């Protein structure tokens, strides 16, 4: 059972309390962007085997959106953090590097 | 290859079954093949089979990192149907369904195809409208389906409870020619036929890199060494993003876990397949007597082949309401498989940015039923560069806005 700690209300919520919201840190493209950029923004996801950043909503709790860093190969959770950021905070990145030495924060595509 | 027949069974019975030969060879890879298929599941083996049968291309290797048919081919709930709303889907799934009808004879391998009929229950007013629309669309597409009223549903499925507490049964979409087949046998039958045509099926051989020169594929690196090829077909589920990354391009898919479970074997009680999409559950009874139950996907990316427990609970709860007798059943096994889901819930059968690499992936929650049609189309695409069945499933469709939108078409369980 997946358990994530909501960074807003501090509750350790299990999966049935949460709603998954897909990949986090997407850069949005709209009017004025190229077809390529718009296509990638809409349909291309990282889908990594390993470290994944994603959006979750504490749906049956405080109702707020937050971010989580998780491994898709082991379901290990590296941590959760506020959604008011464009990239994972340094302590989360350091924590991941400690456990996955070859890992690097991707360029946001 | 010795043919299987009633005579062969009698002959072997007389000599203590010592004369059966291995169904397929397990050779070491050669240095070079005309075509390499990555993935020895149903779709990969069907692609290889039709390359040989329809186009005479037999210098083919099928590479598999695990064992043959050990991925989603052996993990699905074996349902075969073609009652889709959109024309391109109906075309390829109906092609597949019709090929299933003669598959045992074509392959000389009993795949136990059982056209027992598939009902998709309508349990909300929206579903009623949706399925009536699908029935009309199917009539135009030449797919034989019909809308049936609750009384007929009860007649076909005596164990059903029409007056469920949450979602009463308001009717259903009935495809009489749909059914089930033995999923392992589909992979084994194709493997045997491919091997007999001289193709090499190489198991425990993981692709670790894809080599290309001047935008054209030249070979792959594997755990059994480098192998050269003219054409490469990526026919994998659950790892297609990983594989395409090796080749230097991306696919519009996300990988999630889908689960299924089976009960203890009981006496025959339901001789059709029932799908209930509103409550995310579907059920059929296997030839062994087990109730085979499939559920919904998890909402998050996952490569572990394990799903979340609460999805099973939701599925079983829903089935308890619709089939009260299920509440007394013990469940024997539960498992998960990783399915690749695209934005419009339709698969990719497509050329790629690298010349001579072709991809057949993204079947999401409904790949098994499509195996022969998918192999047929993929083989045609790889051999001739064009396939009418595959045309609409190009990965370019997302750029062009030509979706095959089954995610809202009420034709797909997911």
Coordinates of C-alpha atoms in Angstrom, one line a residue:
Chain A
X1 CA 0.0 0.0 0.0
X2 CA 1.4 3.4 -1.1
X3 CA 1.6 5.9 1.8
X4 CA 2.4 9.5 1.1
X5 CA 2.8 12.3 3.7
X6 CA 0.8 15.3 2.7
X7 CA 3.2 18.3 3.0
X8 CA 0.3 20.7 3.8
X9 CA -1.6 19.0 6.6
X10 CA 1.1 16.5 7.7
X11 CA -1.2 13.5 7.5
X12 CA 0.4 10.2 6.4
X13 CA -2.2 9.3 3.8
X14 CA -2.6 5.9 2.2
X15 CA -3.6 5.4 -1.3
X16 CA -7.4 5.4 -1.0
X17 CA -7.2 8.9 0.5
X18 CA -5.3 10.2 -2.5
X19 CA -5.9 10.9 -6.1
X20 CA -3.0 10.5 -8.6
X21 CA -2.5 13.5 -11.0
X22 CA 0.2 12.4 -13.4
X23 CA 3.7 13.7 -14.0
X24 CA 4.8 16.9 -12.2
X25 CA 6.9 19.8 -13.3
X26 CA 5.4 19.9 -16.9
X27 CA 6.3 23.0 -18.7
X28 CA 3.1 24.3 -20.2
X29 CA 3.0 25.4 -23.9
X30 CA 0.2 27.3 -25.4
X31 CA -0.4 30.0 -28.0
X32 CA 2.8 31.0 -29.8
X33 CA 4.6 27.7 -29.2
X34 CA 5.6 25.3 -32.0
X35 CA 3.5 22.3 -33.0
X36 CA 6.3 20.1 -31.6
X37 CA 6.3 21.8 -28.2
X38 CA 2.5 21.6 -27.9
X39 CA 2.5 17.9 -28.9
X40 CA 5.1 17.0 -26.4
X41 CA 3.4 19.0 -23.7
X42 CA 0.1 17.3 -24.3
X43 CA 1.1 13.7 -25.0
X44 CA 4.8 13.0 -24.2
X45 CA 5.4 11.9 -20.6
X46 CA 8.7 10.8 -19.0
X47 CA 7.5 7.3 -18.1
X48 CA 10.8 6.5 -16.5
X49 CA 11.9 3.1 -15.1
X50 CA 13.1 4.6 -11.8
X51 CA 12.7 8.1 -10.3
X52 CA 9.5 9.8 -11.1
X53 CA 8.0 13.1 -10.0
X54 CA 4.3 13.3 -9.8
X55 CA 1.3 15.3 -8.7
X56 CA -1.1 13.9 -6.1
X57 CA -4.1 15.4 -4.5
X58 CA -5.1 14.8 -0.9
X59 CA -8.6 14.2 -2.1
X60 CA -10.2 12.7 0.9
X61 CA -8.3 14.9 3.3
X62 CA -7.3 18.6 3.1
X63 CA -8.0 18.6 -0.7
X64 CA -4.7 20.2 -1.7
X65 CA -2.4 19.3 -4.6
X66 CA 1.2 18.3 -3.7
X67 CA 4.2 16.7 -5.4
X68 CA 5.9 13.3 -4.6
X69 CA 9.2 11.7 -5.7
X70 CA 8.8 8.0 -6.1
X71 CA 10.6 5.1 -7.8
X72 CA 8.5 3.2 -10.3
X73 CA 10.7 0.1 -10.1
X74 CA 10.5 -0.4 -6.3
X75 CA 7.6 1.9 -5.3
X76 CA 9.9 3.5 -2.8
X77 CA 8.9 7.1 -1.9
X78 CA 11.7 9.6 -1.6
X79 CA 9.6 12.3 -0.2
X80 CA 6.7 14.7 -0.8
X81 CA 6.9 18.5 -1.2
X82 CA 4.9 21.6 -2.0
X83 CA 3.3 22.0 -5.4
X84 CA 4.5 25.7 -5.5
X85 CA 7.8 24.9 -7.2
X86 CA 9.1 24.3 -10.7
X87 CA 11.6 21.7 -9.7
X88 CA 12.1 19.3 -6.8
X89 CA 13.7 21.0 -3.7
X90 CA 17.3 20.3 -3.0
X91 CA 16.8 18.1 0.0
X92 CA 14.6 15.7 -2.1
X93 CA 17.2 15.7 -4.9
X94 CA 20.0 15.0 -2.4
X95 CA 18.0 12.2 -0.9
X96 CA 17.5 10.6 -4.3
X97 CA 21.2 11.0 -5.2
X98 CA 22.1 9.2 -2.0
X99 CA 20.0 6.2 -3.0
X100 CA 20.4 6.3 -6.8
X101 CA 23.9 7.6 -7.3
X102 CA 23.7 7.9 -11.1
X103 CA 20.5 9.9 -11.0
X104 CA 20.4 13.4 -12.4
X105 CA 17.5 15.9 -12.5
X106 CA 16.3 16.0 -16.0
X107 CA 16.1 19.1 -18.2
X108 CA 12.5 20.0 -18.2
X109 CA 11.4 19.1 -21.8
Chain B
X1 CA 7.9 -30.3 -37.2
X2 CA 5.6 -33.3 -36.5
X3 CA 2.0 -32.5 -36.9
X4 CA -0.4 -32.8 -33.9
X5 CA -3.4 -35.0 -34.7
X6 CA -5.6 -37.6 -33.2
X7 CA -3.4 -40.2 -34.8
X8 CA -0.3 -38.7 -33.2
X9 CA -2.0 -38.9 -29.7
X10 CA -2.9 -42.6 -30.3
X11 CA 0.7 -43.4 -31.6
X12 CA 2.3 -41.7 -28.5
X13 CA -0.1 -43.4 -26.2
X14 CA 1.2 -46.7 -27.4
X15 CA 4.9 -45.8 -26.8
X16 CA 4.6 -44.1 -23.4
X17 CA 4.6 -40.5 -24.9
X18 CA 8.4 -40.7 -25.6
X19 CA 8.1 -39.4 -29.2
X20 CA 6.9 -35.8 -28.6
X21 CA 9.4 -33.3 -29.8
X22 CA 10.1 -29.9 -28.5
X23 CA 7.5 -27.4 -29.8
X24 CA 10.2 -24.9 -30.8
X25 CA 14.0 -24.8 -31.0
X26 CA 16.1 -22.6 -28.6
X27 CA 19.1 -21.7 -30.8
X28 CA 21.9 -19.3 -30.0
X29 CA 21.6 -16.1 -32.0
X30 CA 23.2 -15.7 -35.4
X31 CA 25.3 -12.7 -36.3
X32 CA 22.7 -11.2 -38.6
X33 CA 19.0 -11.4 -39.4
X34 CA 16.8 -9.7 -42.0
X35 CA 14.3 -8.8 -39.3
X36 CA 14.6 -8.7 -35.5
X37 CA 11.5 -8.6 -33.4
X38 CA 11.9 -7.6 -29.8
X39 CA 9.4 -9.2 -27.6
X40 CA 8.3 -12.9 -27.8
X41 CA 4.8 -12.3 -26.5
X42 CA 1.6 -12.9 -28.6
X43 CA 2.0 -9.7 -30.7
X44 CA 5.7 -10.3 -31.4
X45 CA 5.3 -13.9 -32.4
X46 CA 2.2 -13.1 -34.5
X47 CA 4.2 -10.4 -36.3
X48 CA 7.0 -12.9 -37.0
X49 CA 4.5 -15.6 -38.1
X50 CA 2.7 -13.3 -40.6
X51 CA 6.1 -12.0 -41.9
X52 CA 6.8 -15.6 -42.8
X53 CA 3.4 -16.7 -43.9
X54 CA 2.2 -13.7 -45.8
X55 CA 5.5 -12.3 -47.1
X56 CA 8.0 -15.2 -47.1
X57 CA 10.4 -13.4 -44.8
X58 CA 11.8 -16.2 -42.6
X59 CA 15.3 -15.0 -41.7
X60 CA 13.8 -13.6 -38.5
X61 CA 14.8 -13.6 -34.8
X62 CA 12.4 -13.0 -32.0
X63 CA 14.3 -11.8 -28.9
X64 CA 12.8 -12.1 -25.4
X65 CA 14.3 -10.9 -22.2
X66 CA 12.4 -13.3 -20.0
X67 CA 10.5 -16.4 -21.2
X68 CA 8.1 -16.8 -24.1
X69 CA 4.7 -15.4 -23.4
X70 CA 5.7 -14.5 -19.8
X71 CA 4.6 -10.9 -19.9
X72 CA 1.0 -9.7 -20.5
X73 CA 0.3 -12.6 -22.9
X74 CA 0.2 -14.8 -19.8
X75 CA -1.4 -12.3 -17.5
X76 CA -4.6 -11.1 -19.3
X77 CA -8.1 -12.4 -18.8
X78 CA -8.2 -14.0 -22.3
X79 CA -11.3 -12.1 -23.5
X80 CA -11.8 -11.7 -27.3
X81 CA -14.3 -9.2 -28.7
X82 CA -14.4 -6.5 -31.4
X83 CA -17.4 -4.3 -30.4
X84 CA -15.5 -1.0 -30.6
X85 CA -17.0 2.3 -31.6
X86 CA -14.3 3.8 -33.9
X87 CA -13.8 2.4 -37.4
X88 CA -10.1 1.8 -37.2
X89 CA -10.4 -0.1 -33.9
X90 CA -13.4 -2.2 -35.1
X91 CA -11.4 -3.1 -38.3
X92 CA -8.3 -4.4 -36.6
X93 CA -10.1 -6.1 -33.7
X94 CA -12.6 -7.7 -36.0
X95 CA -9.7 -8.9 -38.2
X96 CA -8.2 -10.4 -35.1
X97 CA -11.4 -12.0 -33.9
X98 CA -11.9 -13.6 -37.3
X99 CA -8.4 -14.9 -37.3
X100 CA -8.9 -16.5 -33.9
X101 CA -11.8 -18.6 -35.4
X102 CA -9.4 -20.6 -37.5
X103 CA -6.2 -20.2 -35.5
X104 CA -6.2 -23.7 -34.1
X105 CA -6.4 -25.2 -37.6
X106 CA -4.0 -22.6 -39.1
X107 CA -1.3 -23.3 -36.5
X108 CA -2.1 -27.0 -35.9
X109 CA -2.1 -26.0 -32.2
X110 CA -5.2 -26.0 -30.0
X111 CA -5.7 -22.5 -28.7
X112 CA -9.0 -23.5 -27.2
X113 CA -10.9 -20.6 -28.8
X114 CA -14.3 -20.6 -27.4
X115 CA -16.7 -18.2 -29.1
X116 CA -19.1 -18.2 -26.1
X117 CA -20.3 -14.6 -26.4
X118 CA -19.5 -11.4 -24.6
X119 CA -21.9 -9.1 -22.8
X120 CA -21.0 -5.6 -21.8
X121 CA -23.5 -4.6 -19.2
X122 CA -25.1 -1.1 -19.3
X123 CA -25.6 0.0 -15.7
X124 CA -26.2 3.8 -16.2
X125 CA -28.3 5.7 -18.7
X126 CA -25.1 7.0 -20.3
X127 CA -24.0 3.5 -20.9
X128 CA -27.3 2.5 -22.4
X129 CA -27.0 5.4 -24.9
X130 CA -23.3 4.6 -25.5
X131 CA -23.8 0.9 -26.2
X132 CA -26.8 1.5 -28.5
X133 CA -24.6 3.9 -30.4
X134 CA -21.9 1.3 -30.5
X135 CA -24.3 -1.4 -31.7
X136 CA -25.4 1.0 -34.6
X137 CA -21.7 1.7 -35.4
X138 CA -20.9 -2.0 -35.4
X139 CA -23.8 -2.7 -37.8
X140 CA -22.2 -0.2 -40.2
X141 CA -18.7 -1.7 -39.7
X142 CA -20.0 -5.2 -40.3
X143 CA -19.3 -6.3 -36.7
X144 CA -22.1 -8.5 -35.5
X145 CA -23.3 -7.1 -32.2
X146 CA -26.8 -6.3 -30.8
X147 CA -28.4 -4.3 -27.9
X148 CA -30.2 -6.6 -25.6
X149 CA -32.8 -5.9 -22.8
X150 CA -32.4 -7.0 -19.2
X151 CA -34.6 -10.1 -19.6
X152 CA -32.3 -11.4 -22.3
X153 CA -29.3 -10.7 -20.1
X154 CA -30.8 -12.7 -17.3
X155 CA -31.5 -15.6 -19.7
X156 CA -27.9 -15.6 -20.9
X157 CA -26.5 -15.2 -17.3
X158 CA -28.8 -16.8 -14.8
X159 CA -26.5 -16.0 -11.9
X160 CA -26.7 -12.2 -12.4
X161 CA -28.6 -9.9 -10.1
X162 CA -30.4 -7.4 -12.3
X163 CA -31.5 -5.2 -9.3
X164 CA -28.1 -4.4 -7.9
X165 CA -28.1 -1.9 -5.0
X166 CA -26.0 0.7 -6.8
X167 CA -26.1 -0.1 -10.5
X168 CA -29.1 -2.0 -11.8
X169 CA -28.6 -3.8 -15.1
X170 CA -30.4 -1.8 -17.8
X171 CA -29.3 -4.0 -20.7
X172 CA -26.2 -4.9 -22.5
X173 CA -24.2 -4.9 -25.7
X174 CA -24.0 -8.6 -26.8
X175 CA -21.4 -9.9 -29.2
X176 CA -22.2 -13.6 -29.8
X177 CA -19.0 -14.3 -31.7
X178 CA -16.8 -12.9 -29.0
X179 CA -15.3 -15.3 -26.4
X180 CA -12.1 -16.5 -24.8
X181 CA -9.0 -18.5 -25.9
X182 CA -6.2 -20.0 -23.9
X183 CA -3.6 -17.2 -23.8
X184 CA -0.5 -19.3 -23.3
X185 CA -1.4 -21.5 -26.2
X186 CA -1.7 -18.5 -28.6
X187 CA 2.0 -17.7 -27.8
X188 CA 3.1 -21.3 -27.9
X189 CA 1.2 -22.0 -31.1
X190 CA 2.7 -19.1 -32.9
X191 CA 6.2 -19.9 -31.5
X192 CA 5.9 -23.5 -32.8
X193 CA 4.8 -22.3 -36.3
X194 CA 7.6 -19.6 -36.4
X195 CA 10.2 -22.1 -35.4
X196 CA 9.0 -24.6 -38.0
X197 CA 9.5 -21.8 -40.7
X198 CA 13.1 -21.6 -39.6
X199 CA 12.9 -18.5 -37.4
X200 CA 15.0 -18.2 -34.2
X201 CA 13.2 -17.6 -30.9
X202 CA 15.8 -16.5 -28.5
X203 CA 14.7 -16.4 -24.9
X204 CA 16.6 -14.8 -21.9
X205 CA 18.1 -12.4 -24.3
X206 CA 17.6 -8.8 -23.2
X207 CA 18.1 -5.9 -25.6
X208 CA 20.6 -3.4 -24.0
X209 CA 21.0 -1.0 -26.9
X210 CA 19.8 -0.2 -30.4
X211 CA 22.5 0.8 -33.0
X212 CA 21.7 3.0 -35.9
X213 CA 23.8 4.7 -38.6
X214 CA 22.7 7.8 -40.5
X215 CA 19.2 7.6 -39.1
X216 CA 18.8 4.0 -40.1
X217 CA 18.8 0.9 -37.7
X218 CA 21.7 -1.5 -38.2
X219 CA 21.3 -3.8 -35.2
X220 CA 20.9 -4.3 -31.5
X221 CA 23.1 -5.0 -28.5
X222 CA 21.9 -7.8 -26.3
X223 CA 22.9 -9.8 -23.3
X224 CA 23.9 -12.5 -25.8
X225 CA 26.1 -10.1 -27.9
X226 CA 25.5 -7.8 -30.8
X227 CA 23.1 -8.9 -33.6
X228 CA 22.8 -7.0 -36.9
X229 CA 19.5 -6.6 -38.8
X230 CA 17.9 -4.7 -41.7
X231 CA 14.6 -4.1 -39.9
X232 CA 13.7 -3.9 -36.2
X233 CA 10.2 -4.4 -34.8
X234 CA 9.7 -3.3 -31.2
X235 CA 6.7 -5.3 -30.0
X236 CA 6.9 -5.0 -26.2
X237 CA 4.5 -4.1 -23.5
X238 CA 5.5 -2.4 -20.3
X239 CA 9.0 -1.5 -21.5
X240 CA 8.4 0.3 -24.8
X241 CA 9.4 3.7 -23.4
X242 CA 12.6 2.2 -22.1
X243 CA 13.3 0.5 -25.5
X244 CA 12.5 3.5 -27.6
X245 CA 14.8 5.6 -25.5
X246 CA 17.6 3.3 -26.5
X247 CA 16.8 4.0 -30.1
X248 CA 16.7 7.7 -29.5
X249 CA 13.0 8.6 -29.7
X250 CA 10.1 8.8 -27.3
X251 CA 6.7 7.3 -27.4
X252 CA 3.5 8.9 -26.1
X253 CA 2.7 6.2 -23.5
X254 CA 2.6 5.8 -19.7
X255 CA 3.0 2.5 -18.0
X256 CA 0.6 1.4 -15.2
X257 CA -0.3 -1.8 -13.5
X258 CA -3.5 -3.7 -14.3
X259 CA -4.6 -6.6 -12.1
X260 CA -6.6 -9.8 -12.4
X261 CA -7.5 -12.7 -10.1
X262 CA -9.0 -16.1 -10.2
X263 CA -11.2 -18.0 -7.8
X264 CA -11.2 -21.7 -6.8
X265 CA -12.6 -23.9 -9.5
X266 CA -16.4 -24.5 -9.3
X267 CA -19.0 -26.3 -11.4
X268 CA -20.0 -24.6 -14.6
X269 CA -22.3 -21.6 -13.8
X270 CA -21.7 -19.0 -16.5
X271 CA -21.0 -19.8 -20.1
X272 CA -20.6 -16.3 -21.4
X273 CA -18.1 -13.4 -20.7
X274 CA -19.6 -10.5 -18.7
X275 CA -18.0 -7.1 -18.5
X276 CA -19.3 -4.4 -16.3
X277 CA -17.4 -1.2 -17.1
X278 CA -19.2 1.2 -14.8
X279 CA -18.1 -0.7 -11.8
X280 CA -14.7 -1.8 -13.3
X281 CA -15.1 -5.6 -13.2
X282 CA -15.3 -8.4 -15.7
X283 CA -15.7 -12.1 -15.3
X284 CA -15.7 -15.3 -17.2
X285 CA -15.4 -19.0 -16.2
X286 CA -12.3 -20.9 -17.4
X287 CA -12.5 -24.4 -18.7
X288 CA -11.0 -25.5 -15.3
X289 CA -14.0 -23.9 -13.6
X290 CA -12.1 -20.9 -12.1
X291 CA -13.9 -17.6 -12.2
X292 CA -11.4 -15.3 -14.0
X293 CA -11.8 -11.7 -12.9
X294 CA -10.2 -8.6 -14.2
X295 CA -10.2 -5.1 -12.6
X296 CA -9.2 -1.6 -13.4
X297 CA -5.8 0.0 -13.6
X298 CA -4.0 2.0 -11.0
X299 CA -3.7 5.7 -11.5
X300 CA 0.1 6.0 -11.2
X301 CA 3.1 5.0 -13.1
X302 CA 4.4 1.6 -12.1
X303 CA 6.8 -1.0 -13.4
X304 CA 6.6 -3.6 -10.6
X305 CA 3.9 -5.9 -11.9
X306 CA 2.2 -5.4 -8.6
X307 CA -1.0 -3.4 -8.3
X308 CA -2.7 -1.8 -5.4
X309 CA -4.8 -3.9 -3.1
X310 CA -7.8 -1.5 -2.9
X311 CA -8.4 -1.9 -6.7
X312 CA -9.0 -5.6 -6.1
X313 CA -11.3 -4.8 -3.3
X314 CA -13.3 -2.4 -5.6
X315 CA -13.5 -5.0 -8.3
X316 CA -14.7 -7.8 -6.0
X317 CA -17.1 -5.5 -4.3
X318 CA -18.7 -4.5 -7.6
X319 CA -18.9 -8.1 -8.7
X320 CA -20.5 -9.1 -5.4
X321 CA -23.4 -6.8 -6.2
X322 CA -23.8 -8.0 -9.7
X323 CA -23.1 -11.7 -9.0
X324 CA -24.1 -12.4 -5.3
X325 CA -22.9 -16.0 -5.5
X326 CA -19.3 -14.7 -5.9
X327 CA -19.3 -13.6 -2.2
X328 CA -18.8 -17.2 -1.2
X329 CA -15.9 -17.9 -3.4
X330 CA -12.3 -18.1 -2.3
X331 CA -9.8 -16.3 -4.5
X332 CA -6.8 -18.4 -5.4
X333 CA -4.3 -16.2 -7.2
X334 CA -3.9 -12.5 -7.9
X335 CA -1.4 -10.9 -10.2
X336 CA -0.5 -7.7 -12.1
X337 CA 0.9 -6.8 -15.5
X338 CA 2.3 -3.5 -16.8
X339 CA 0.2 -2.0 -19.6
X340 CA 1.3 0.9 -21.8
X341 CA -1.5 3.5 -22.1
X342 CA -1.6 6.1 -24.8
X343 CA -3.4 9.4 -24.7
X344 CA -6.4 8.2 -26.7
X345 CA -6.3 4.6 -25.3
X346 CA -5.6 3.2 -28.8
X347 CA -2.4 1.3 -29.7
X348 CA 0.6 2.4 -31.8
X349 CA 1.4 0.4 -34.9
X350 CA 3.8 2.7 -36.6
X351 CA 7.0 3.8 -38.3
X352 CA 9.3 5.7 -36.1
X353 CA 11.8 8.6 -36.5
X354 CA 14.5 6.0 -37.1
X355 CA 14.3 4.3 -40.5
X356 CA 13.4 0.7 -40.5
X357 CA 12.4 0.7 -36.8
X358 CA 8.8 -0.1 -36.4
X359 CA 6.8 -0.1 -33.2
X360 CA 3.8 -2.0 -32.1
X361 CA 2.9 -1.0 -28.5
X362 CA 0.5 0.9 -26.3
X363 CA -2.2 -1.7 -26.3
X364 CA -3.2 -0.6 -22.9
X365 CA -5.7 -2.9 -21.2
X366 CA -6.9 -4.7 -24.3
X367 CA -4.1 -6.3 -26.2
X368 CA -4.8 -10.0 -26.1
X369 CA -7.9 -9.9 -28.2
X370 CA -5.9 -8.1 -30.9
X371 CA -3.0 -10.5 -31.2
X372 CA -3.6 -12.0 -34.7
X373 CA -4.8 -8.8 -36.3
X374 CA -2.0 -6.8 -34.7
X375 CA 0.6 -9.3 -36.0
X376 CA -1.1 -9.3 -39.5
X377 CA -0.9 -5.4 -39.7
X378 CA 2.5 -5.1 -38.2
X379 CA 4.0 -7.7 -40.6
X380 CA 2.4 -5.9 -43.5
X381 CA 3.8 -2.6 -42.3
X382 CA 7.3 -4.0 -41.8
X383 CA 7.4 -5.9 -45.1
X384 CA 5.8 -3.4 -47.4
X385 CA 6.0 -0.1 -45.5
X386 CA 2.2 0.3 -45.6
X387 CA -0.7 -1.4 -44.0
X388 CA -4.3 -0.3 -44.4
X389 CA -5.2 -1.8 -41.0
X390 CA -2.3 0.0 -39.2
X391 CA -2.5 3.3 -41.1
X392 CA -4.7 5.1 -38.5
X393 CA -2.6 3.8 -35.6
X394 CA 0.5 5.8 -36.6
X395 CA 2.2 7.6 -33.7
X396 CA 1.9 10.7 -35.9
X397 CA -1.8 10.8 -35.1
X398 CA -1.2 12.8 -31.9
X399 CA 0.5 15.6 -33.9
X400 CA -2.2 15.6 -36.5
X401 CA -5.1 15.5 -34.0
X402 CA -6.4 12.3 -35.6
X403 CA -7.2 10.5 -32.4
X404 CA -8.8 7.1 -32.3
X405 CA -10.7 8.1 -29.2
X406 CA -11.7 5.0 -27.4
X407 CA -11.2 6.4 -23.9
X408 CA -14.6 8.0 -24.1
X409 CA -16.2 5.6 -26.5
X410 CA -17.5 3.3 -23.8
X411 CA -16.0 0.4 -25.9
X412 CA -13.1 -0.2 -23.6
X413 CA -12.7 -1.5 -20.1
X414 CA -10.0 0.4 -18.2

